XYZ file of C-alpha atoms in Angstrom:
527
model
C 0.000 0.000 0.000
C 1.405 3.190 -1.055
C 2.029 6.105 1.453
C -1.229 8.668 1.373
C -0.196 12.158 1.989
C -1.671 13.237 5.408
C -3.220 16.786 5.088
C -4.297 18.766 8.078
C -7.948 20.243 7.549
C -7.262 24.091 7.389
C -8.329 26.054 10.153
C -11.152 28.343 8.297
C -12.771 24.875 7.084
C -12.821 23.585 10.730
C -15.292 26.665 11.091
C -17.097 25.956 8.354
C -17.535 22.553 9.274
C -18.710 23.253 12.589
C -21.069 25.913 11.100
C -22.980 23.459 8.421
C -23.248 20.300 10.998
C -24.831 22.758 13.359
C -26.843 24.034 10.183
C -27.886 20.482 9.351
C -29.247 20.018 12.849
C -31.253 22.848 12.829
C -32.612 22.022 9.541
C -33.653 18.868 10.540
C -35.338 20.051 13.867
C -37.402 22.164 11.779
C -38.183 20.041 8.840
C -39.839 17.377 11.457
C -42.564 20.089 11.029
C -43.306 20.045 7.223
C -43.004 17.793 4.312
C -40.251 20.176 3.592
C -37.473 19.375 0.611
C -34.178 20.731 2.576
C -35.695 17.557 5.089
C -34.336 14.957 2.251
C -31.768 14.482 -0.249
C -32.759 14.346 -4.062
C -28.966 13.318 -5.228
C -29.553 9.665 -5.423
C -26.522 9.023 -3.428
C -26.179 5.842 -1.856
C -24.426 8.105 1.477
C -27.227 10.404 1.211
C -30.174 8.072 1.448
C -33.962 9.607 0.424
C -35.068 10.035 4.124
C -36.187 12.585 5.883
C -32.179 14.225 7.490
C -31.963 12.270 10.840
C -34.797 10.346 10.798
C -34.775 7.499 12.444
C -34.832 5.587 9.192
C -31.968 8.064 8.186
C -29.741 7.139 11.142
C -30.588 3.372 10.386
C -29.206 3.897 7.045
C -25.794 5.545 8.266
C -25.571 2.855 10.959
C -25.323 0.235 8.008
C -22.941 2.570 5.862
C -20.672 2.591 9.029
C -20.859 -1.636 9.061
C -20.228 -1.949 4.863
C -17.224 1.090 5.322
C -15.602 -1.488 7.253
C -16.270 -4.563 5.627
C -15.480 -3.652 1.851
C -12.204 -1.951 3.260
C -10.634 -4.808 5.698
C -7.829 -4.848 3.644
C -7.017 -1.261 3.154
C -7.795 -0.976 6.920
C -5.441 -3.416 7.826
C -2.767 -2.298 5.616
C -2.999 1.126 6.965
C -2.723 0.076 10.655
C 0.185 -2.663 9.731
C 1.663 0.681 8.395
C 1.048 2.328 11.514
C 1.089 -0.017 14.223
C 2.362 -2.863 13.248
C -0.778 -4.632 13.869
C -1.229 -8.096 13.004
C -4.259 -8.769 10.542
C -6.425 -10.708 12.872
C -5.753 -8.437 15.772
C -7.536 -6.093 13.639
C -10.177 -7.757 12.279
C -11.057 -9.302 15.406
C -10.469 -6.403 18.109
C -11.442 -3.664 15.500
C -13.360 -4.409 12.658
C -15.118 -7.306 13.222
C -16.387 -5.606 16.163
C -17.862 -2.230 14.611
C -19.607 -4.564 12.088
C -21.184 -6.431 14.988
C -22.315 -3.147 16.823
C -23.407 -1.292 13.702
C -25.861 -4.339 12.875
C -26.676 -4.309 16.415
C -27.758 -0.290 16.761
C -29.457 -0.722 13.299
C -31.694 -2.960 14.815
C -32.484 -1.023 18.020
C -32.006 2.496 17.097
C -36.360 2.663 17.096
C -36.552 1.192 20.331
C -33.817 3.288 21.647
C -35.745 6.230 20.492
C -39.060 5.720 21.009
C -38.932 2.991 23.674
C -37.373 2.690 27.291
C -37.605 6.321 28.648
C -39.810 8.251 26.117
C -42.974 7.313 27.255
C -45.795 8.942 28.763
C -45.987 9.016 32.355
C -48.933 8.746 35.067
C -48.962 11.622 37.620
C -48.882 9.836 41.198
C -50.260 13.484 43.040
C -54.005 13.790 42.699
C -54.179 17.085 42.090
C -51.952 16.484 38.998
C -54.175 14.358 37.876
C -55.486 16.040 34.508
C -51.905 16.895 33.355
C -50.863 15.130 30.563
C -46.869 14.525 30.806
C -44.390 12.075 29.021
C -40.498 12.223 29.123
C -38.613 12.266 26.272
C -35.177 10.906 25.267
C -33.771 14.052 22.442
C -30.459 14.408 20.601
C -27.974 16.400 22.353
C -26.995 18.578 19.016
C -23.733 18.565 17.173
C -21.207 16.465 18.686
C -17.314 15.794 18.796
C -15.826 12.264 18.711
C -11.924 12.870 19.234
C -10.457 9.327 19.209
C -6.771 8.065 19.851
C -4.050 6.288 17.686
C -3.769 2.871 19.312
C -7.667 1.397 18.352
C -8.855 4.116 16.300
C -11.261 2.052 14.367
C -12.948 0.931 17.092
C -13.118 4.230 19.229
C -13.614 6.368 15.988
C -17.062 4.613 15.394
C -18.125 3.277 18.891
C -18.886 7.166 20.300
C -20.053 7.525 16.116
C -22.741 4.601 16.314
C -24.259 6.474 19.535
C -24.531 10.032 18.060
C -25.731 8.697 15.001
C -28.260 6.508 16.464
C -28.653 9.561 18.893
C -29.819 12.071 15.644
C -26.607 14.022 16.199
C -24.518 15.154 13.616
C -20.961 14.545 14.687
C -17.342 15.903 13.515
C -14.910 13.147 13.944
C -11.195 14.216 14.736
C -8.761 11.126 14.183
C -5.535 11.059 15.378
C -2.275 12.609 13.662
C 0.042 9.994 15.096
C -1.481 7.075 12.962
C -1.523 9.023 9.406
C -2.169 5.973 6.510
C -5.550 5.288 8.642
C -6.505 8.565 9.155
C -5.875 9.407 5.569
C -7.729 6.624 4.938
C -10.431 7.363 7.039
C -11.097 10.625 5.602
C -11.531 9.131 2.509
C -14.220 6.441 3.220
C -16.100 8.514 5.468
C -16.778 11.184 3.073
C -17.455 8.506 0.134
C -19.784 6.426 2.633
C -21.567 8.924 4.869
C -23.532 11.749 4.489
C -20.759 14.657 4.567
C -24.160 16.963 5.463
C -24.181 15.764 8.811
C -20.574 13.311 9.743
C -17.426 15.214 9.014
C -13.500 14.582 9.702
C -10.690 17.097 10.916
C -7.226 16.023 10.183
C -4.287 17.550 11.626
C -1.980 18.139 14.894
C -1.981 20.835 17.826
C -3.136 23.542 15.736
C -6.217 21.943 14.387
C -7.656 20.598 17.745
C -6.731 23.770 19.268
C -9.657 25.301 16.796
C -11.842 22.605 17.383
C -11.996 23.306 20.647
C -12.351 26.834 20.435
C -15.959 26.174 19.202
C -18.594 25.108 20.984
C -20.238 21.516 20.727
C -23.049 19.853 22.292
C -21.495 16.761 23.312
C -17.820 15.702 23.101
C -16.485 12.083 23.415
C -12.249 12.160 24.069
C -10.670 8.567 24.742
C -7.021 9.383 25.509
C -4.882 10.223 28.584
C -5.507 12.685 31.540
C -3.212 15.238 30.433
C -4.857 15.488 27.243
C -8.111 15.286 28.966
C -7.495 18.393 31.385
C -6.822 20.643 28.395
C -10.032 19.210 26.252
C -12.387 19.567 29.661
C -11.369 23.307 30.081
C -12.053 24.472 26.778
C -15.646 22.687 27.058
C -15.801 24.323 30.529
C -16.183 27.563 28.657
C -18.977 26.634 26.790
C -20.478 24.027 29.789
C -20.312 21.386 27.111
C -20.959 17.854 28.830
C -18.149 15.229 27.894
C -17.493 11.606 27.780
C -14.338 10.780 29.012
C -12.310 7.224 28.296
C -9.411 7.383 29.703
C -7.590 4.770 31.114
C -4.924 4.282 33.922
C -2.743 1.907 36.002
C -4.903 -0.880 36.012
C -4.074 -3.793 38.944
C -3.979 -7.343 38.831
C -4.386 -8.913 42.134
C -3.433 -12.497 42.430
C -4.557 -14.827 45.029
C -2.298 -18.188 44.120
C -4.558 -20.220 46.710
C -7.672 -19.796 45.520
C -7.142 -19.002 41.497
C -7.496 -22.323 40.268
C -4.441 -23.061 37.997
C -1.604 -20.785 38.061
C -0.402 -21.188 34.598
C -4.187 -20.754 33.382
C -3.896 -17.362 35.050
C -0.450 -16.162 33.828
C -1.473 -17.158 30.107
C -4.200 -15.257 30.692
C -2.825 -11.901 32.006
C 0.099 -11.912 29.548
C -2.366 -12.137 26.591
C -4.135 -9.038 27.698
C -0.908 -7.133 28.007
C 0.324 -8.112 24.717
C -2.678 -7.152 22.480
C -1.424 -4.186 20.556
C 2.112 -4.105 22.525
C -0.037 -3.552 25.432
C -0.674 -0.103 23.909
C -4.305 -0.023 25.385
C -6.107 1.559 28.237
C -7.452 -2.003 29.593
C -4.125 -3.287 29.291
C -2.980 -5.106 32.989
C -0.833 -2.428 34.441
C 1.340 -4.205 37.019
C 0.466 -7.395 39.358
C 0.396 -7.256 43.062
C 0.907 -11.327 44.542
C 2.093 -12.902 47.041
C 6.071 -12.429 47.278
C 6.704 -16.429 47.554
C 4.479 -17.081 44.427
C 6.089 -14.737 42.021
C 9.089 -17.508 40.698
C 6.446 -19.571 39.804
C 3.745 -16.823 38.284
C 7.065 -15.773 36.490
C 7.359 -19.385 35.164
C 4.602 -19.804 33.687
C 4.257 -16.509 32.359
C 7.762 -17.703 30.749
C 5.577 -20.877 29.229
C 2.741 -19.019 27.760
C 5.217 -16.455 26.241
C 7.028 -19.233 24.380
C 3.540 -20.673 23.137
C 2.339 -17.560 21.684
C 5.973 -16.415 20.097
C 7.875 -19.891 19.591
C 10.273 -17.826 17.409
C 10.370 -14.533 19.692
C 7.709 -12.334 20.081
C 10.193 -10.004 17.479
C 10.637 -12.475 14.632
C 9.045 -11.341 11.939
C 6.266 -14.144 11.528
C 5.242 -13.411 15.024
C 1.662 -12.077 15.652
C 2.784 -9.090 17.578
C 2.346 -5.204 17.126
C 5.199 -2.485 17.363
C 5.216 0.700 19.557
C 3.749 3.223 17.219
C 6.187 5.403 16.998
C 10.210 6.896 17.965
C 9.290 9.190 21.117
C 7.161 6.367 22.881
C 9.774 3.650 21.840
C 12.215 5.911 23.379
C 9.932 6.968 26.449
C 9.314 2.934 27.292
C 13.068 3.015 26.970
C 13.840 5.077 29.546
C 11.147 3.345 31.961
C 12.892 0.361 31.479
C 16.787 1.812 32.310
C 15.075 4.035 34.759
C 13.506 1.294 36.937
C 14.799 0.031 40.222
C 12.865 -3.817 39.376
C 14.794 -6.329 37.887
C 14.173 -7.443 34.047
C 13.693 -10.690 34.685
C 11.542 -11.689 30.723
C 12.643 -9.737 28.070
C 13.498 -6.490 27.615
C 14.995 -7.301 24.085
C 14.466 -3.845 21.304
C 15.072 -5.210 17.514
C 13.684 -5.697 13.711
C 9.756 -5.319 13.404
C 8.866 -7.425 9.882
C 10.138 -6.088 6.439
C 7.761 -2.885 6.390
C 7.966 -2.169 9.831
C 10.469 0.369 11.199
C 13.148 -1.503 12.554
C 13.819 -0.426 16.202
C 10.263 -0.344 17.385
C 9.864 -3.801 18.644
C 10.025 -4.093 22.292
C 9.567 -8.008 23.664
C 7.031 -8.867 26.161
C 8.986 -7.907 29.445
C 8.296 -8.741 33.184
C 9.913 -6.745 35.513
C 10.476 -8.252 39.224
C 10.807 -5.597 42.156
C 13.320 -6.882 45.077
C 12.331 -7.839 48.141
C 14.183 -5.130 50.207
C 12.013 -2.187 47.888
C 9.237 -1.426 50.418
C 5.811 -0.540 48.616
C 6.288 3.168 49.421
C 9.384 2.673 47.266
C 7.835 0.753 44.652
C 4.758 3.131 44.108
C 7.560 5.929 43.595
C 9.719 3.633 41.254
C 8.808 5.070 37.034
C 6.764 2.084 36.068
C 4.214 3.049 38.554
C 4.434 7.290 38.087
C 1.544 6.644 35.234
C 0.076 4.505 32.827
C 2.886 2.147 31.037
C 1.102 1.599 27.713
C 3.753 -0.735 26.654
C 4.349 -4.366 26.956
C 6.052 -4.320 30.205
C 4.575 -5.995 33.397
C 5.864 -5.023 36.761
C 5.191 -7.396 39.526
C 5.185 -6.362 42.873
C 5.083 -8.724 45.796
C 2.899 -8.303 48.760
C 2.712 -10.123 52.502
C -0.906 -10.547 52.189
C -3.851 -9.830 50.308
C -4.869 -7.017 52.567
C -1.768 -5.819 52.049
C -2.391 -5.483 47.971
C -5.792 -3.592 48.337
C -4.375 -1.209 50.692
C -1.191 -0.538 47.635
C -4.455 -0.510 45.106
C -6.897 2.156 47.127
C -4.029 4.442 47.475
C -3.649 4.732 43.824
C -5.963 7.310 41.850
C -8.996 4.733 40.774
C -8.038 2.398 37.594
C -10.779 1.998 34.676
C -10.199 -1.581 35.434
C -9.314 -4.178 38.464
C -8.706 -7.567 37.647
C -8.603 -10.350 40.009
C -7.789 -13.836 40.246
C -9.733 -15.983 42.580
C -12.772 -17.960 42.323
C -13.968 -17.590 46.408
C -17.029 -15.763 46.534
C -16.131 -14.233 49.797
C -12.615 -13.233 48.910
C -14.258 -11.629 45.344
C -16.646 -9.849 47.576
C -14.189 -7.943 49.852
C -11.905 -6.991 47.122
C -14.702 -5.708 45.143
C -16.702 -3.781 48.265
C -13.151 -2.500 49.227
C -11.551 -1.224 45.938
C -13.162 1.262 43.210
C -12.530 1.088 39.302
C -14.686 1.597 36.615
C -14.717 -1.685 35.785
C -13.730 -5.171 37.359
C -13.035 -8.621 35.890
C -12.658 -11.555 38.185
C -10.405 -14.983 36.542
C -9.695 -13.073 32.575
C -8.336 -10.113 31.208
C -9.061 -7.667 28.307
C -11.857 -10.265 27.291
C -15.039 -7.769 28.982
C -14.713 -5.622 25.747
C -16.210 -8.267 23.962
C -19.603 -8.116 25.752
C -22.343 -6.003 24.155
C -24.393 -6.139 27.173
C -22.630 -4.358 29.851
C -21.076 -0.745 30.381
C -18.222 0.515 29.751
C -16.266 3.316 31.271
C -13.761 5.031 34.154
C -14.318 7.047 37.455
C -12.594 9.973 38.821
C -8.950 9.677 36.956
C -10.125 6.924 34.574
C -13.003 8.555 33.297
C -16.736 9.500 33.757
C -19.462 8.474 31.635
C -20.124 4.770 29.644
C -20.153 3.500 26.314
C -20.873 0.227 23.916
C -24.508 0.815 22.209
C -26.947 1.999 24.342
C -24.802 3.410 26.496
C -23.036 5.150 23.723
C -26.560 6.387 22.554
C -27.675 7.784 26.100
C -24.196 9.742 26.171
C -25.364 11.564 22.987
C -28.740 12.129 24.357
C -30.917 13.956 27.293
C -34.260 13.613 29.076
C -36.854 16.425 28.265
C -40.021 16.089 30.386
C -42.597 17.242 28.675
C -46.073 18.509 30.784
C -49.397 20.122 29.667
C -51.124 21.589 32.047
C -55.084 22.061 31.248
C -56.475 25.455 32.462
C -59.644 23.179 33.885
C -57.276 22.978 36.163
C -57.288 26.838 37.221
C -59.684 26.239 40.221
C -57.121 24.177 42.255
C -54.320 26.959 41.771
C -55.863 30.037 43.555
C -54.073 29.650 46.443
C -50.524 30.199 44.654
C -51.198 33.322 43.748
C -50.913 36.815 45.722
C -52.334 38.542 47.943
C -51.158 35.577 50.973
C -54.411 35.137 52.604
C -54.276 33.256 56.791
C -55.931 30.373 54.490
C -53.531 29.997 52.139
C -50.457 30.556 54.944
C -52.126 28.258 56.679
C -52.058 26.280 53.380
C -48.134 26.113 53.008
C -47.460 25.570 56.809
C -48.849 21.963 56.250
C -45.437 20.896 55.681
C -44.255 21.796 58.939
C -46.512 19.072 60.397
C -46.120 15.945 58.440
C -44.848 12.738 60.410
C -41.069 12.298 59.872
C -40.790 8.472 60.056
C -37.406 7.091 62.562
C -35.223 4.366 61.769
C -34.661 1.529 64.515
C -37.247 3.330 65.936
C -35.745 6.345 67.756
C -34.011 9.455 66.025
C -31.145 9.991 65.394
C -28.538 12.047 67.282
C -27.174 15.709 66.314
């Protein structure tokens, strides 16, 4: 695949953008009035569907276009992330496009019941005195939003926040990331040829571009990215109060309980696969491992064993299924964790060729790092591979005196988007998880709860706020409007409210002051 020349979207057309998707919006709130023309396209283009603009059989038809942009360009999609990444082919078909197909076919299906069902309904008025009044709530589109996704699954997290605000009825600008150029070139490309440019546009470009983005106001913005970055995106929506979605990631644990986690070996396969998917260049990605200091030669073992049956060449040869870092200043920055660490390199650690294409000195083996025993955990929370998230393939393992002793290392760390623990006692799972807070938690597997379509997905406090996959994605885009009519029949029952205060109507409002106040355990409570 040949090199496409990345160009950055120029400034005045990011306002221009900005100005027509908040155009189409309007136009499509008030065409939802009228039979109007501007309400439908007449061009006969296949991206630009004969339906009324963001009707629901509208957004059903860019759902689709999203699921066929993806599977009559695998191969160019691949390429372009080889190019970038280094990704193996079925890392990408499986993790990324495999799974937008799934989830666009999915949405299509539900995007009427997500719309009309569930909250927008009408709703029974429990006071008798509201009786007559004739309310409903309503779930509405937010307006024009802004999906910024990152360079290490941008398929994936391009269209995942996309299927939501299209399903949503929000027209969306779609800023891809400047550090994976052949897919973002790409991108660019298929979006405009498969969806309707009226309403889903794409920014290209570095510092300069976002900086304009953000400059303007949106109605909705979804980042997935890192802290820093998020700080500087959340104050410039802080101007305009914009409401965000925020993926972002952090040092997530793996706690280790050798007694009770069944086989060993079936646990260390399983925790080195999710930290080398994508060169452990993921937010999900197991951070480090807290485990019981005698148990770590053997964890190391057979982490040793599962290493040599996923790479029986090296993990660096170029037939291996493995990804590169993506590019020379986080090769370099993993680098420097590695010489900068007080642990021990005790798997790994090896730099060298990537395959033929690939640049050749951004390979970095799967690498387990061992802290020694005379490091207390003060030290070892201050040691660089546990300042911030790794988002490499290294693994630092860090050995405790007791389990209690691990949760206590774990709650004074800012709150992962993920736990993972090993053990299969229901009473052990229980404390950990009523003792610990993450956005997520997996008990006995790693990486593997992105493949659900039926559960939430998302951070709290440093790893995020706010959830994604489907509906989730959809109510993110969205907002409850209650809607209430009032019938002036009604008028009677409302004299009291108004002036002059009468002893009747004082009298009236001072009911309040003598309703029963119910106790628990019978007496009430202290001041």
């Amino acid at each position: 695949m040949s090199s496409p020349q990345y160009e950055c979207t120029p400034l005045e057309e990011i306002d221009r953008i900005h100005a027509e998707l908040h155009a189409t919006f309007l136009s499509a709130s008030l065409s939802s009035l009228s039979s109007s023309p501007s309400s439908s396209t007449t061009n006969g283009s296949f991206n630009t569907p004969p339906f009324p603009l963001l009707s629901i059989r509208y957004r059903t038809h860019q759902v689709l276009q999203i699921a066929r942009l993806c599977q009559e360009n695998a191969d160019a999609i691949c390429d372009a992330l080889f190019q970038d990444l280094g990704k193996p082919r079925e890392e990408v078909l499986l993790a990324e496009v495999g799974a937008v197909i799934e989830r666009a076919l999915i949405t299509a299906q539900k995007v009427e019941e997500w719309v009309t069902g569930g909250d927008a309904e009408k709703v029974e008025m429990t006071a008798g005195w509201q009786k007559n009044w004739k309310a409903k709530v309503e779930r509405r589109a937010k307006g024009v939003g802004l999906v910024i996704s990152p360079w290490n699954y941008p398929l994936i997290l391009t269209f995942q926040p996309l299927l939501g605000a299209v399903a949503a009825g929000c027209p969306a600008a779609i800023k891809l990331s400047e550090v994976v150029p052949q897919f973002s070139s790409l991108m660019a490309k298929l979006i405009a040829k498969y969806l309707d440019p009226r309403a889903y546009r794409v920014v290209l470009g570095g510092v300069k571009e976002i900086t304009r983005v953000l400059q303007l106001k949106w109605d909705q913005i979804f980042y997935t990215g890192n802290g820093r970055v998020a700080r500087i995106i959340s104050a410039a929506a802080a101007r305009h109060l914009t409401p965000m979605t925020l993926e972002l990631g952090g040092k997530s644990p793996v706690i280790i309980h050798p007694e009770t986690c069944g086989d060993l070996e079936t646990a260390a396969r399983r925790i080195i696969w999710g930290k080398i998917n994508n060169a452990g260049q993921i937010c999900i990605a197991p951070d480090y491992v807290l485990i019981p200091t005698t148990s770590i030669p053997s964890f190391v073992s057979a982490v040793s064993k599962a290493l040599k049956s996923f790479f029986p060449k090296g993990a660096l040869h170029p037939e291996s299924s493995y990804a590169r870092i993506v590019s020379q200043a986080h090769f370099k920055r993993i680098k420097g964790l590695l010489e900068g660490t007080k642990g021990k390199i005790v798997l790994g650690g090896q730099t060298g060729p990537g395959s033929v294409t690939s640049t050749p000195d951004r390979g970095i083996e799967p690498t387990v790092v061992v802290f020694p025993e005379s490091m207390s955990l003060e030290e070892i929370g201050k040691d660089v591979l546990m300042e911030e998230e790794l988002f490499a393939p290294v693994l630092p393992v860090i050995g405790v005196k007791s389990l209690e002793e691990g949760l206590e290392f774990v709650r004074r760390r800012d709150h992962p988007l993920v736990i993972y623990a090993f053990t299969e006692d229901q009473s052990l799972q229980d404390k950990i998880l009523n003792t610990t807070m993450s956005g997520n938690f997996v008990f006995n597997d790693t990486f593997q709860q992105l493949a659900s379509n039926d559960i939430p997905f998302g951070g709290v406090g440093e790893s995020g706020h706010g959830r994604q996959v489907l509906k989730y994605t959809f109510d993110e885009f969205t907002y409850l409007r209650s809607v209430v009519d009032i019938p002036q029949s009604d008028e009677p029952g409302f004299v009291g409210r108004y002036p002059p205060s009468t002893a009747q109507s004082v009298a009236f409002a001072e009911g309040c002051l003598k309703i029963p106040i119910p106790t628990v355990g019978g007496r009430k409570a202290a001041l």
